[in-house]
Tab-separated table of C-alpha atoms in Angstrom:
chain	number	residue	atom	x	y	z
A	1	GLU	CA	10.021	1.658	0.348
A	2	ASN	CA	10.538	0.124	3.789
A	3	ASP	CA	7.977	-2.678	3.945
A	4	MET	CA	6.615	-5.744	2.176
A	5	LEU	CA	2.817	-5.786	2.345
A	6	ILE	CA	1.162	-9.163	2.946
A	7	SER	CA	-2.542	-9.659	2.277
A	8	TYR	CA	-4.504	-12.585	3.669
A	9	THR	CA	-8.123	-13.588	4.047
A	10	SER	CA	-9.854	-15.546	6.773
A	11	THR	CA	-13.274	-16.986	7.333
A	12	PRO	CA	-15.661	-15.025	9.587
A	13	GLU	CA	-15.635	-17.787	12.223
A	14	PHE	CA	-11.807	-17.848	12.495
A	15	LEU	CA	-10.757	-16.488	15.901
A	16	SER	CA	-7.411	-14.787	15.565
A	17	SER	CA	-5.138	-14.070	18.500
A	18	SER	CA	-2.662	-11.292	19.206
A	19	TRP	CA	-0.103	-14.121	19.385
A	20	ASP	CA	-0.734	-15.232	15.762
A	21	TRP	CA	2.147	-14.655	13.372
A	22	ILE	CA	3.065	-14.960	9.712
A	23	GLY	CA	6.430	-16.448	8.820
A	24	LEU	CA	8.431	-15.988	5.631
A	25	TYR	CA	10.140	-19.256	4.630
A	26	LYS	CA	12.736	-20.090	2.009
A	27	VAL	CA	11.449	-22.954	-0.153
A	28	ILE	CA	13.660	-26.010	0.008
A	29	GLN	CA	13.640	-28.138	-3.174
A	30	GLN	CA	11.407	-31.219	-2.976
A	31	VAL	CA	10.456	-30.412	0.650
A	32	GLY	CA	8.874	-26.957	0.822
A	33	MET	CA	9.748	-26.030	4.388
A	34	ARG	CA	11.271	-28.270	7.031
A	35	HIS	CA	10.050	-26.904	10.361
A	36	ILE	CA	7.813	-24.095	11.599
A	37	ASN	CA	10.813	-22.513	13.361
A	38	ASP	CA	12.920	-22.353	10.158
A	39	TYR	CA	11.501	-18.974	9.121
A	40	VAL	CA	13.660	-16.291	7.516
A	41	ALA	CA	11.520	-13.537	9.039
A	42	TYR	CA	8.195	-13.319	10.838
A	43	VAL	CA	5.674	-10.710	11.861
A	44	TRP	CA	3.184	-10.663	14.737
A	45	VAL	CA	-0.166	-10.184	13.040
A	46	GLY	CA	-1.561	-7.908	15.765
A	47	ASP	CA	1.513	-5.664	15.944
A	48	ASN	CA	1.989	-4.984	12.242
A	49	GLN	CA	-1.589	-4.748	10.983
A	50	VAL	CA	-2.413	-2.261	8.291
A	51	SER	CA	-6.045	-3.324	7.880
A	52	TYR	CA	-8.260	-5.883	9.589
A	53	GLY	CA	-11.836	-7.102	9.472
A	54	ASN	CA	-12.893	-6.402	5.922
A	55	ASN	CA	-10.980	-8.994	3.931
A	56	PRO	CA	-8.291	-8.896	2.834
A	57	ASN	CA	-6.409	-8.302	6.058
A	58	GLN	CA	-2.984	-6.740	5.635
A	59	VAL	CA	0.245	-6.725	7.625
A	60	TYR	CA	3.760	-5.633	6.763
A	61	ILE	CA	7.272	-7.019	7.176
A	62	ASN	CA	10.100	-4.505	7.390
A	63	ILE	CA	12.361	-4.672	4.331
A	64	SER	CA	15.447	-5.116	6.517
A	65	ALA	CA	14.129	-8.599	7.454
A	66	ILE	CA	13.791	-9.678	3.810
A	67	PRO	CA	16.835	-11.495	2.380
A	68	ASP	CA	18.528	-10.313	-0.821
A	69	THR	CA	18.326	-13.548	-2.781
A	70	GLU	CA	16.563	-14.971	-5.821
A	71	ASP	CA	15.295	-18.037	-3.933
A	72	GLN	CA	11.621	-18.922	-3.763
A	73	PHE	CA	9.691	-18.199	-0.582
A	74	LEU	CA	6.334	-18.933	0.947
A	75	LEU	CA	4.280	-17.467	3.775
A	76	CYS	CA	2.652	-19.430	6.605
A	77	TYR	CA	0.032	-18.136	9.041
A	78	TYR	CA	0.461	-19.703	12.487
A	79	SER	CA	-2.557	-19.704	14.809
A	80	ASN	CA	-1.663	-19.610	18.490
A	81	ASN	CA	-5.196	-20.712	19.475
A	82	LEU	CA	-4.983	-23.831	17.283
A	83	HIS	CA	-1.212	-24.361	17.762
A	84	SER	CA	-0.782	-25.007	14.056
A	85	VAL	CA	-0.316	-23.512	10.609
A	86	VAL	CA	-3.729	-22.525	9.207
A	87	GLY	CA	-2.651	-20.949	5.913
A	88	ILE	CA	0.167	-21.346	3.393
A	89	SER	CA	0.828	-19.226	0.307
A	90	GLN	CA	1.933	-20.445	-3.090
A	91	PRO	CA	5.725	-20.190	-3.603
A	92	PHE	CA	6.899	-16.820	-4.947
A	93	LYS	CA	10.101	-14.909	-5.654
A	94	ILE	CA	11.009	-11.607	-4.062
A	95	PRO	CA	12.768	-9.354	-6.571
A	96	ILE	CA	16.223	-8.417	-5.313
A	97	ARG	CA	15.553	-4.942	-3.995
A	98	SER	CA	14.135	-4.161	-7.420
A	99	PHE	CA	10.890	-3.048	-5.809
A	100	LEU	CA	12.786	0.041	-4.692
A	101	ARG	CA	13.554	1.029	-8.292
A	102	GLU	CA	11.086	3.028	-10.341
A	103	ASP	CA	11.715	1.181	-13.620
A	104	THR	CA	10.401	-2.247	-12.549
A	105	LEU	CA	7.011	-3.650	-13.431
A	106	TYR	CA	4.383	-3.846	-10.694
A	107	GLU	CA	4.257	-7.248	-8.987
A	108	PRO	CA	1.256	-8.092	-6.775
A	109	GLU	CA	2.033	-8.686	-3.109
A	110	PRO	CA	2.176	-12.275	-1.822
A	111	GLN	CA	-1.115	-13.609	-0.457
A	112	ILE	CA	-2.068	-16.455	1.851
């Protein structure tokens, strides 16, 4: 009820850092996202981990950080060690707080 669960996979040789983060971005028509700092919300991977090691890895974003809009979004994984984005999800919509209602259909969580 309070979190959005994000699942992601990585290769065994990928060295993650406690300074890695995943950003939630609003998709801008014809562009995607403009700049790495234009995130709507972000989560430090090390601080908000639910599971790690056996893929998929999982982290959560608190629901209060998720906007109430029908826009499309995408997720980007930023590697502090590589100083770049190393993973981008497909665009997706976040149902307007409908995931808190019992009568909605199950939607799989976004993945990178």
